[in-house]
Tab-separated table of C-alpha atoms in Angstrom:
chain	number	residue	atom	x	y	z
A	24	UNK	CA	90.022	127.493	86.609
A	25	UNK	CA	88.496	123.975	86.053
A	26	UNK	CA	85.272	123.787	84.666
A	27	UNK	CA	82.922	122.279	86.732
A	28	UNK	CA	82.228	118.767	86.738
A	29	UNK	CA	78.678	119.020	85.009
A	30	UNK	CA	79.702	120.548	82.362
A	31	UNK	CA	83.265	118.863	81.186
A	32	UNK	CA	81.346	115.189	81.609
A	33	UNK	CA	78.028	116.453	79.916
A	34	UNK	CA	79.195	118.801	77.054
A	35	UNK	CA	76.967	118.090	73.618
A	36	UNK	CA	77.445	114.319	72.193
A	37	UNK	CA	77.720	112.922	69.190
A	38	UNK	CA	74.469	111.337	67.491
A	39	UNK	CA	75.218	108.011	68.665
A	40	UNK	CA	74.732	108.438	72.378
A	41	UNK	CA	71.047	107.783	73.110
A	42	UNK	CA	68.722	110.479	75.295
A	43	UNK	CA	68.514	108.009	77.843
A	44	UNK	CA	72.075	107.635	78.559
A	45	UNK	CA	73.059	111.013	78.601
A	46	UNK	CA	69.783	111.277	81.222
A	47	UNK	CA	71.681	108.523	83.291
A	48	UNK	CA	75.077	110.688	83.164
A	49	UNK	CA	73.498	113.544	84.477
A	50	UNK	CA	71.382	112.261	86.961
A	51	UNK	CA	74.259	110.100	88.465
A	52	UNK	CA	77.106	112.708	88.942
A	53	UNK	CA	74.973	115.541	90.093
A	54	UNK	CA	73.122	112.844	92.670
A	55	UNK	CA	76.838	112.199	93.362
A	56	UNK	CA	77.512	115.382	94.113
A	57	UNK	CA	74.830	116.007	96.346
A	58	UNK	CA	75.318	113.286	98.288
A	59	UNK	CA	79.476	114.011	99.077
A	60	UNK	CA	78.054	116.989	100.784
A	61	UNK	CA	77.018	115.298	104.569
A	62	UNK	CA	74.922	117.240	106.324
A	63	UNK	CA	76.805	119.706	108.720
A	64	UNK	CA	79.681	120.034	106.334
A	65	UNK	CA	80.395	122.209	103.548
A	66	UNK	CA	79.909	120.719	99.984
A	67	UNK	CA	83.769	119.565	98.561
A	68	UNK	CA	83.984	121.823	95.202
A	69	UNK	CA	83.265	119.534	91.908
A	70	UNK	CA	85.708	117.498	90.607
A	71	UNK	CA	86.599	118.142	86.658
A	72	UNK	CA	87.308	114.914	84.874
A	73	UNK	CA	89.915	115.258	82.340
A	74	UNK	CA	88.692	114.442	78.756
A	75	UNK	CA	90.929	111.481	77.692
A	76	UNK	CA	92.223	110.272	74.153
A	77	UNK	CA	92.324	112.046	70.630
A	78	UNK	CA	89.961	109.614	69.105
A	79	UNK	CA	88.520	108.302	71.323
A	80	UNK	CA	85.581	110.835	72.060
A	81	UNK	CA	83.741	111.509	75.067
A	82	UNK	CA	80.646	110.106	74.163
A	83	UNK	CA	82.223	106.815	73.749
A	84	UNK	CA	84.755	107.046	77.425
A	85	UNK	CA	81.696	108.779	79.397
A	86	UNK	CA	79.394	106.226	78.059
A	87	UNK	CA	77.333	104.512	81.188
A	88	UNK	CA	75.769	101.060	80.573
A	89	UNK	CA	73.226	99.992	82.885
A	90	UNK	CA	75.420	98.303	85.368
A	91	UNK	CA	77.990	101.024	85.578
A	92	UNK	CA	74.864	103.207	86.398
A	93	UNK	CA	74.133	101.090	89.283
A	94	UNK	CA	77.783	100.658	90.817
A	95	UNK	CA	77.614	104.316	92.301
A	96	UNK	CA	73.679	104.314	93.414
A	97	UNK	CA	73.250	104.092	96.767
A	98	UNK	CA	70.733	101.993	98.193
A	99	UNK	CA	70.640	100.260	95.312
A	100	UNK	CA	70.526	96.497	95.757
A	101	UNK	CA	72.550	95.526	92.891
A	102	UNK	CA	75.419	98.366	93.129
A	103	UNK	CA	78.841	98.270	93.660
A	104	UNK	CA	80.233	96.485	97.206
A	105	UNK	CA	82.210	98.939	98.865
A	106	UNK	CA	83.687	96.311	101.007
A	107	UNK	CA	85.143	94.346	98.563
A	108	UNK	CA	86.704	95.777	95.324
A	109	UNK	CA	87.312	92.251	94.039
A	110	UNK	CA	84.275	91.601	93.333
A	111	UNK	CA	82.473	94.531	91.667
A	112	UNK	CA	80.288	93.478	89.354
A	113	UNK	CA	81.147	95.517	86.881
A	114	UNK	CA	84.917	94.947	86.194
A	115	UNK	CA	84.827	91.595	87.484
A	116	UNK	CA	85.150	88.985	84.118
A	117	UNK	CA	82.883	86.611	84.420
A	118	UNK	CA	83.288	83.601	86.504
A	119	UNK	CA	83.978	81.297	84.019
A	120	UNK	CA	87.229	83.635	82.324
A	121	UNK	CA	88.593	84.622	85.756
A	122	UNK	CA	90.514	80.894	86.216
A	123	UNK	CA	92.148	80.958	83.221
A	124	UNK	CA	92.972	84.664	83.407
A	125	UNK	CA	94.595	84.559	86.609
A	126	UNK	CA	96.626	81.528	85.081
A	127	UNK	CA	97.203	83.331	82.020
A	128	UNK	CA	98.609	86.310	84.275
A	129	UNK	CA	100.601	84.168	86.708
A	130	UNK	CA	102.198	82.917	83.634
A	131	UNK	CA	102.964	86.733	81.657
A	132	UNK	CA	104.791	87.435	85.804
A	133	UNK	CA	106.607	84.191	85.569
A	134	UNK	CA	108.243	85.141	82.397
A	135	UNK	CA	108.210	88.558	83.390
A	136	UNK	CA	110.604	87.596	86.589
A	137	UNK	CA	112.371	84.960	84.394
A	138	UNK	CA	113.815	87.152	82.065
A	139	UNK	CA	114.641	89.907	84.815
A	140	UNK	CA	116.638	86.968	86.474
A	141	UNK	CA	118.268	86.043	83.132
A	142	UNK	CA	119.124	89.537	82.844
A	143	UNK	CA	120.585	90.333	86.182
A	144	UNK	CA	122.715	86.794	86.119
A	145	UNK	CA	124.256	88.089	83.072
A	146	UNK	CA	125.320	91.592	84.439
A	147	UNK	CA	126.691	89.648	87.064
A	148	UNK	CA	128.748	87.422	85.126
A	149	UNK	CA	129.671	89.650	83.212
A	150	UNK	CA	131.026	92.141	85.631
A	151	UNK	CA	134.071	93.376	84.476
A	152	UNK	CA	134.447	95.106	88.609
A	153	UNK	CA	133.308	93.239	91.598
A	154	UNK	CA	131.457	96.325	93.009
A	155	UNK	CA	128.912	95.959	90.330
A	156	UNK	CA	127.765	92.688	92.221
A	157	UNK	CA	126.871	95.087	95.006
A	158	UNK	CA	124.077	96.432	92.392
A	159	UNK	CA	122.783	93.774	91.333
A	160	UNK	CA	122.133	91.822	94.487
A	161	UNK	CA	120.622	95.525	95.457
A	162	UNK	CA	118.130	95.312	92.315
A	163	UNK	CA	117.821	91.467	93.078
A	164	UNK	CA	116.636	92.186	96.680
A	165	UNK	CA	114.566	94.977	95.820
A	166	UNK	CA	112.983	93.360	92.675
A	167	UNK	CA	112.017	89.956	94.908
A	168	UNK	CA	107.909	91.387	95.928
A	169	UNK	CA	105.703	93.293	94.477
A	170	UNK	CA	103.082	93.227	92.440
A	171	UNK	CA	104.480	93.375	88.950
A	172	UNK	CA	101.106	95.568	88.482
A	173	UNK	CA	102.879	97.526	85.182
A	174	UNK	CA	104.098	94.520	83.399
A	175	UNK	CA	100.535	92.915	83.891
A	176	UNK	CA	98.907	95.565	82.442
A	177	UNK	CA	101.090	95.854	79.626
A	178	UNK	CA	100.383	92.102	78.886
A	179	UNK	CA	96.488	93.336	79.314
A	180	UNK	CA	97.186	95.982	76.873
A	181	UNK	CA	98.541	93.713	74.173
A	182	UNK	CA	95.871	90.950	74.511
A	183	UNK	CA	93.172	94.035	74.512
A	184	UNK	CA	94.175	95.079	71.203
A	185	UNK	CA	94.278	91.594	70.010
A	186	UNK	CA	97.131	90.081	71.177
A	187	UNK	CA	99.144	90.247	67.752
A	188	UNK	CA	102.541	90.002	67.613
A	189	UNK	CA	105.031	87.890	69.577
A	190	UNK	CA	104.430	87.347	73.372
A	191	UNK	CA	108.174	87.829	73.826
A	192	UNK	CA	108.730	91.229	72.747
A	193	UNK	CA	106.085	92.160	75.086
A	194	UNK	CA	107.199	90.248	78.303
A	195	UNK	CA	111.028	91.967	77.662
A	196	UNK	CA	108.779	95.547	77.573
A	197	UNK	CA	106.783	94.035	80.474
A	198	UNK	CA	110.287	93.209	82.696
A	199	UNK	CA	111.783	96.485	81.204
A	200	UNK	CA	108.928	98.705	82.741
A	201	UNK	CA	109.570	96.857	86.114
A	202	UNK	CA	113.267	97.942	86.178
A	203	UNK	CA	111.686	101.645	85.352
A	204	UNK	CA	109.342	101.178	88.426
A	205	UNK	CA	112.090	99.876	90.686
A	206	UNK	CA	113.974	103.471	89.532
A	207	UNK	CA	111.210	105.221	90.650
A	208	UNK	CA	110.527	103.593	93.421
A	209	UNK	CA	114.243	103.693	95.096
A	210	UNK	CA	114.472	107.791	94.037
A	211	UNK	CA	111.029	107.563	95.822
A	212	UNK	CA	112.088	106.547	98.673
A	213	UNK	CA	115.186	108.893	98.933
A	214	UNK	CA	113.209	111.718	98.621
A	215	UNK	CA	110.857	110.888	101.022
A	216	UNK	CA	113.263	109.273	103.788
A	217	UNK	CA	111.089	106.247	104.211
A	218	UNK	CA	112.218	103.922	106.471
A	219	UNK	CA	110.856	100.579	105.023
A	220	UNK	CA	109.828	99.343	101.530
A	221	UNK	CA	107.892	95.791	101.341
A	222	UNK	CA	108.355	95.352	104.373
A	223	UNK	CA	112.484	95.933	104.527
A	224	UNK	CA	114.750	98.531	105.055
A	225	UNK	CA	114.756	100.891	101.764
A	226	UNK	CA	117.716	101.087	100.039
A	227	UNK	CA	119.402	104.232	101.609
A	228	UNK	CA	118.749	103.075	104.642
A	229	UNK	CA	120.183	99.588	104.370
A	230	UNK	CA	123.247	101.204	102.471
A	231	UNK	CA	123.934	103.590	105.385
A	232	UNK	CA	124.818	100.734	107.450
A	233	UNK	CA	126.486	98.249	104.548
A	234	UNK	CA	129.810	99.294	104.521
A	235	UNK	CA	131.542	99.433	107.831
A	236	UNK	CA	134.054	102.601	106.498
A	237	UNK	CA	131.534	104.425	105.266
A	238	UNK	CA	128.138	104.289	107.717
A	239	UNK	CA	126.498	107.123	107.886
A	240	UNK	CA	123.431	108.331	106.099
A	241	UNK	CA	124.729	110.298	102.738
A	242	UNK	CA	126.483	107.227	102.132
A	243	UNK	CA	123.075	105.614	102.230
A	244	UNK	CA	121.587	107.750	100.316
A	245	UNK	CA	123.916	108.171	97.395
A	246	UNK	CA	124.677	104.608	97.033
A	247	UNK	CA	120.887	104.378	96.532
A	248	UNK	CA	120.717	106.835	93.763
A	249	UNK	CA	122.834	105.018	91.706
A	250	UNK	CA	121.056	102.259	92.485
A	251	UNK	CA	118.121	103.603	90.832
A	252	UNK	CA	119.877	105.361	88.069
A	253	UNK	CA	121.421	101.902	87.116
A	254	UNK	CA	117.942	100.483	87.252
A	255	UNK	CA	116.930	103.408	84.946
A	256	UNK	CA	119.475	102.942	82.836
A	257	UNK	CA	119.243	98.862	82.582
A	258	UNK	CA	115.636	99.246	81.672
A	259	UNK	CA	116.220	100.653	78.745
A	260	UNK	CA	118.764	98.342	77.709
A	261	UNK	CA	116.175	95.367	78.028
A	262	UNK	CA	114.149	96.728	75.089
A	263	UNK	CA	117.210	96.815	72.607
A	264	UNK	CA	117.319	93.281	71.871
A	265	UNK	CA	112.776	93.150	71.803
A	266	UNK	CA	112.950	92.079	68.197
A	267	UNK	CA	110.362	94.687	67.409
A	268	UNK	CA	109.673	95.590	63.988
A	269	UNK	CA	111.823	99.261	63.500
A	270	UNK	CA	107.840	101.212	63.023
A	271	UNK	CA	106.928	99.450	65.938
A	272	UNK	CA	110.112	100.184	67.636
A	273	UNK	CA	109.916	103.876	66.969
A	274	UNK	CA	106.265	104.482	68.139
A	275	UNK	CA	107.103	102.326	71.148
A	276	UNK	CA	110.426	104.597	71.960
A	277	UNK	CA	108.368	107.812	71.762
A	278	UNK	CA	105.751	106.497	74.099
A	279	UNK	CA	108.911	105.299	76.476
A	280	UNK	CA	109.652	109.255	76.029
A	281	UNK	CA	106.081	110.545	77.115
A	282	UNK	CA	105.851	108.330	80.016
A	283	UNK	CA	109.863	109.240	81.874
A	284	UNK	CA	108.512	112.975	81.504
A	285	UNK	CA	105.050	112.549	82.740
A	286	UNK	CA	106.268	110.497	85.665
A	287	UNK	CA	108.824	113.461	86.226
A	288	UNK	CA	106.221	116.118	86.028
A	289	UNK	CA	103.931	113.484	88.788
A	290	UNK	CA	107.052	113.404	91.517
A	291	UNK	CA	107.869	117.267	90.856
A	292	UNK	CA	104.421	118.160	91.899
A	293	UNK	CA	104.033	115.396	94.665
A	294	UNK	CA	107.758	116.908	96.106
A	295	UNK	CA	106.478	120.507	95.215
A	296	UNK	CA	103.410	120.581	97.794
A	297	UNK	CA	104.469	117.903	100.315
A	298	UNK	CA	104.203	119.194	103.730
A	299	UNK	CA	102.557	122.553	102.420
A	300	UNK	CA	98.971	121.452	102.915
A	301	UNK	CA	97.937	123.687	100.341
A	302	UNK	CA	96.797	121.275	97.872
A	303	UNK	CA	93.423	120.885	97.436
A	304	UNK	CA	90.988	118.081	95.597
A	305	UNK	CA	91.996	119.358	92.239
A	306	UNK	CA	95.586	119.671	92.762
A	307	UNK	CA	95.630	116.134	94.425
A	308	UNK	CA	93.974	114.754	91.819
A	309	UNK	CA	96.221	115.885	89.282
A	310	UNK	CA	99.136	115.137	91.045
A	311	UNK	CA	97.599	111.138	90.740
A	312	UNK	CA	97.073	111.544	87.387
A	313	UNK	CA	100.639	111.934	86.636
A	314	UNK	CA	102.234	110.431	89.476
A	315	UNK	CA	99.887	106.978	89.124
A	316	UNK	CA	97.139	107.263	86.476
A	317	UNK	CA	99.555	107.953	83.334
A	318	UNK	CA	102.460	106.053	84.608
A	319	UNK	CA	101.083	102.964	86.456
A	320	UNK	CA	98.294	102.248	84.070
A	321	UNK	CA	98.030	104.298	81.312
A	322	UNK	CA	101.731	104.052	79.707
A	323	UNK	CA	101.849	99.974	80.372
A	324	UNK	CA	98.543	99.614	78.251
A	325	UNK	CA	99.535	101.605	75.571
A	326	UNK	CA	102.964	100.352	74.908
A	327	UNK	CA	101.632	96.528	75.144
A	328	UNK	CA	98.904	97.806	72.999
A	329	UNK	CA	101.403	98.976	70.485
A	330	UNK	CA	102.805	95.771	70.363
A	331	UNK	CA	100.068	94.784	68.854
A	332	UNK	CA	99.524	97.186	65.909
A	333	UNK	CA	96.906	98.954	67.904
A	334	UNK	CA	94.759	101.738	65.981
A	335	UNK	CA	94.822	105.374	67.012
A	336	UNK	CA	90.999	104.766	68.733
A	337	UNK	CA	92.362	101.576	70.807
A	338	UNK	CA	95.432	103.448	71.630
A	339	UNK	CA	93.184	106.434	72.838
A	340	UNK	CA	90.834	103.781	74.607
A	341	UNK	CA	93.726	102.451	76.787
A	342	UNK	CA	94.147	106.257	77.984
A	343	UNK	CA	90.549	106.752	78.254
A	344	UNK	CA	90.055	103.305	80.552
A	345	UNK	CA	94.025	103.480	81.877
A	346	UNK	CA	93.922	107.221	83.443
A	347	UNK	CA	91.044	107.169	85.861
A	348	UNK	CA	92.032	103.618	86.817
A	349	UNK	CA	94.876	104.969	87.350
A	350	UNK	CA	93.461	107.936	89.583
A	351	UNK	CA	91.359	104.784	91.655
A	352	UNK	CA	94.489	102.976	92.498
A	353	UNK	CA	95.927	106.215	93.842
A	354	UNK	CA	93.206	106.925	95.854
A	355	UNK	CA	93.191	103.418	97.129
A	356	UNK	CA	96.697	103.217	97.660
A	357	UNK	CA	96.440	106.877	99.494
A	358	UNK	CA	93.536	105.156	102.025
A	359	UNK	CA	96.133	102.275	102.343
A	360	UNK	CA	98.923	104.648	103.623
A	361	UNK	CA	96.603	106.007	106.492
A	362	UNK	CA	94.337	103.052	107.585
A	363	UNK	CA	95.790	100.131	105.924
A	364	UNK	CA	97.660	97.086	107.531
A	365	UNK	CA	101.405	97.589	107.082
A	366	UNK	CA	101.761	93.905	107.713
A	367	UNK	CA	99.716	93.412	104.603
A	368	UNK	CA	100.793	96.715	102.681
A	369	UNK	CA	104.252	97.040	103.345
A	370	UNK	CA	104.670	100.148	104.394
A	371	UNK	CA	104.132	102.328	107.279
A	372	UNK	CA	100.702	103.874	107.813
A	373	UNK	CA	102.260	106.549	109.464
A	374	UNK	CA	104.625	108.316	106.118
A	375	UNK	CA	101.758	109.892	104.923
A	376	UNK	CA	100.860	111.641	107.688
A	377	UNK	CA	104.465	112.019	108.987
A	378	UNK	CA	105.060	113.548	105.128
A	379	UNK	CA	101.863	115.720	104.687
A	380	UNK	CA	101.708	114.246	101.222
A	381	UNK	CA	99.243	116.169	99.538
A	382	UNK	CA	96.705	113.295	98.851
A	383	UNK	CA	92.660	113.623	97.671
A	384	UNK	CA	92.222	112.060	101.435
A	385	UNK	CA	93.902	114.493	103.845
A	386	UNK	CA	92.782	117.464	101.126
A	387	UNK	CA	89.435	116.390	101.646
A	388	UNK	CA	89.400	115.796	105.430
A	389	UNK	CA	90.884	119.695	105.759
A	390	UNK	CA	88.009	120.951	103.552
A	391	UNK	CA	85.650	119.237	105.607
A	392	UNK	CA	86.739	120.002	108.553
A	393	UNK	CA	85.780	122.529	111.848
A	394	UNK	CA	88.149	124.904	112.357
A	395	UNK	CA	89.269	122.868	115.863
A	396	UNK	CA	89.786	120.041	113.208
A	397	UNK	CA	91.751	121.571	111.239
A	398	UNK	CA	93.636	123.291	113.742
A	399	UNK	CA	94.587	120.098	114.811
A	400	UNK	CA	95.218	118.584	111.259
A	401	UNK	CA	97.275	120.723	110.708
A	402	UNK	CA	99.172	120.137	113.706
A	403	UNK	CA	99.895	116.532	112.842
A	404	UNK	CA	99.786	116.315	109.662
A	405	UNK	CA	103.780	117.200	108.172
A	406	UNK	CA	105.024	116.863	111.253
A	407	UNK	CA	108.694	114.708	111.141
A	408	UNK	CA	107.973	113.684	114.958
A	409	UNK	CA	104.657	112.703	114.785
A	410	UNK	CA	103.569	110.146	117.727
A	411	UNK	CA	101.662	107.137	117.215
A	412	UNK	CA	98.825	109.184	119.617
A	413	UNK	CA	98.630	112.130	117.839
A	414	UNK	CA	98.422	109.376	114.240
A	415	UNK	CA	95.468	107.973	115.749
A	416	UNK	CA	93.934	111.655	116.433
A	417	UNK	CA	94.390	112.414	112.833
A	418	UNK	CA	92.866	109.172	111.570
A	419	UNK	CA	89.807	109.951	113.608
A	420	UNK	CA	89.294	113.643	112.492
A	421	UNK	CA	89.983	111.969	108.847
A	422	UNK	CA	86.903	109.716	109.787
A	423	UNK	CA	84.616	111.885	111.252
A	424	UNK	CA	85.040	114.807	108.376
A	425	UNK	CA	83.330	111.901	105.773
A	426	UNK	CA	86.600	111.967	103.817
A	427	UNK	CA	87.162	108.303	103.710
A	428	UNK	CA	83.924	107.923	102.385
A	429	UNK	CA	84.402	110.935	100.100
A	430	UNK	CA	87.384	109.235	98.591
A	431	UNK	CA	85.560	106.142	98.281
A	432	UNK	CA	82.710	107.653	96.056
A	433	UNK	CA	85.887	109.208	93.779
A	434	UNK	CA	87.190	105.453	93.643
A	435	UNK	CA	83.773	103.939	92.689
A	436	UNK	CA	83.414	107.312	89.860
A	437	UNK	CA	86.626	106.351	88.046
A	438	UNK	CA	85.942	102.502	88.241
A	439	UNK	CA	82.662	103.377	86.495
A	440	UNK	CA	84.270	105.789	83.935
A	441	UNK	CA	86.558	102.930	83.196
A	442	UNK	CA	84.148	100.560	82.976
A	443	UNK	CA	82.204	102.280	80.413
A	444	UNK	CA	84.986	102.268	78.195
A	445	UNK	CA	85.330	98.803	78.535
A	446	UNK	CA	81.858	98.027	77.886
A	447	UNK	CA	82.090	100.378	74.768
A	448	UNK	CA	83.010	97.394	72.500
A	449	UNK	CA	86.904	98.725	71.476
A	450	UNK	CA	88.395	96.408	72.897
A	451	UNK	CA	89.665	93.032	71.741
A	452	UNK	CA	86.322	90.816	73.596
A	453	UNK	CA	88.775	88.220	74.997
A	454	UNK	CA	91.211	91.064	76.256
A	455	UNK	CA	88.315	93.402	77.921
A	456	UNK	CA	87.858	90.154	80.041
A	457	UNK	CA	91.569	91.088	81.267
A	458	UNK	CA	90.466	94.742	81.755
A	459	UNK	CA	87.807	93.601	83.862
A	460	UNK	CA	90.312	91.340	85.855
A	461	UNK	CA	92.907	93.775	86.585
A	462	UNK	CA	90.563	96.747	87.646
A	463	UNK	CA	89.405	94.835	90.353
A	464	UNK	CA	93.417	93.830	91.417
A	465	UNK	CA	94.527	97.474	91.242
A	466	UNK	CA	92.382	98.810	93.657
A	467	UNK	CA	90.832	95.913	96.044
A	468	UNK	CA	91.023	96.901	99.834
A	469	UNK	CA	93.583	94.182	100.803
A	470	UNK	CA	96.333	95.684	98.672
């Protein structure tokens, strides 16, 4: 059994953290903790935060500055705005940085996209049978949106640990990881029948309908799983040619290695207790960590950080900022799936609930809940035939329970756990500045 929170974020320091900010730890979680509990409702067990990095100790990733103090204290006038991600004061860069590092990052996707374009072109032309053209105007299709979130942070991760090395090597990493995401994503999919991706039919579903002697839906479906295991497989080949230095080369490789298996273990455990509703806030949570806060953040810091001849404490200090990041754009992007905008999103707002995909927000609304609640929840919630009626009951149970708001408070915890890494002074000073930057992209409202 987890320990409880108090005691895995406040075990005994190091000499170098001061009374006063362990006093400011303390105060702020347990405060936290009180106030998840709304009156009339039971109080949501404590959440254990996982102890990140080998080096990297927990004096130094737990350390609050006086700002990250004041992003989760309510009724303060200078904390965090709930309304608006994007501007939180504490990952924010300053104003003056924040031009030229969304130019800086509009220029690592450009090249990013360029040499996924120079890539695909050459498969094509290279096609020794026309049905590979079939795959990669698939990839094409798929690959034109997004965010390109991985390969930015991998770019962040390189410039945080002092941006040596060439830029080149780590845009073909960058474009590689997006191939590895656009696996994932189209296996994704598969597995959980969705309809739409970015706004278009997903793969399986437009393949079911592509090929006039073959439509019908395990056509679909297979066609789109070697869609994705080409992707897989193409990623990889993007790094051969990196020019990375063969030390280099080998650490990088091994990281590649830790990443495919945590993302495996993440989609085992999402698949394992979809539609169960027996996860609770723990089991969520760790389900984010591997599914999100390793693979979407974590992994892409540390292999651009490698890039750069990173030590073992900046290495450990991209896991210690990258994880509960990470967790926060999970937890975001699970709000997103229930109450966000699917013209803006991209996705239904419905799959969740249709899925009963064991997220921190519908684990948290059944804790919370009255028995009628959850009666209901329960319902709803997994069901394949879910109405758009009975969706809008289970939004508003979701409400009233406090859950959104619950989830919210986790969000604002892990921004401020990765802020005070940040702020610890590890970090290349011109690439914290990018830390800052992309913190507030990964989990702004408007996602």
């Amino acid at each position: 059994m987890p320990a409880p929170l108090s005691s895995r974020i406040c075990p005994p320091r190091p000499h170098r953290v001061s009374d006063a900010a362990r006093l400011v730890r303390h105060r702020t979680f347990h405060r936290t903790e009180r106030q998840l509990a709304l009156p009339g409702r039971p109080a949501l067990p404590s959440i254990a935060i996982e102890e990140q990095g080998e080096r990297f100790s927990m004096a130094q990733s737990h350390m609050y500055s006086h700002t990250a103090d004041r992003t989760i204290r309510p009724g303060n006038p200078a904390a965090l705005d709930t309304e608006n991600f994007s501007k939180d004061e504490v990952m924010m860069p300053t104003a003056r940085s924040a031009p030229a590092i969304a130019t800086a990052m509009a220029g690592d996707r450009a090249a990013t996209d360029a040499v996924i374009h120079e890539f695909l072109e050459n498969k094509a032309a290279s096609a020794q049978a026309p049905t590979l053209l079939l795959f990669v105007d698939l990839l094409r299709e798929f690959l034109d949106g997004g965010k390109r979130l991985r390969p930015l942070l991998c770019c962040c991760g390189w410039r945080a640990a002092g941006g040596r090395g060439d830029h080149a090597s780590v845009i073909r990493i960058a474009a590689s990881l997006e191939l590895f995401h656009t696996f994932g994503l189209i296996h994704d999919d598969v597995m959980d029948a969705s309809d739409t991706r970015r706004g278009r039919p997903t793969v399986h579903r437009r393949m079911a309908s592509a090929v006039p002697a073959r439509s019908d839906e395990r056509f679909g479906v297979n066609t789109a799983i070697l869609t994705g295991d080409l992707a897989f497989g193409w990623s990889y080949e993007l790094l051969h040619d990196a020019g990375l230095p063969p030390a280099v080369a080998d650490t990088l490789w091994q990281a590649l290695d830790r990443m495919r298996t945590d993302t495996l273990v993440g989609q085992y455990l999402d698949l394992l207790h979809t539609g169960s509703c027996d996860a609770d806030i723990a089991a969520a949570l760790t389900i984010a960590r591997f599914k999100t806060g390793k693979y979407t953040v974590e992994h892409p810091l540390r292999l651009g950080a490698i890039v750069a001849g990173a030590t073992p404490e900046v290495l450990s200090a991209c896991s210690a900022f990258g994880i509960p990041l990470g967790e926060a754009f999970q937890l975001r992007d699970d709000l997103l799936g229930v109450f966000g905008d699917p013209a803006r999103t991209g996705k239904a707002d419905v799959d969740d609930l249709r899925d009963g995909k064991p997220t921190a927000l519908l684990a948290a609304a059944r804790t919370r809940s009255t028995d009628f609640q959850r009666h209901r929840l329960d319902a709803i919630v997994g069901n394949p035939s879910i109405t758009d009626t009975e969706a809008a009951e289970a939004r508003e149970i979701i409400r009233d329970t406090g859950a959104v708001e619950y989830v919210e408070e986790l969000i604002a915890q892990r921004l401020a756990l990765s802020s005070s890494v940040v702020e610890s002074g590890v970090f290349d000073t011109d690439g914290a500045e990018y830390l800052r930057y992309v913190a507030s992209l990964a989990t702004r409202r408007d996602n």
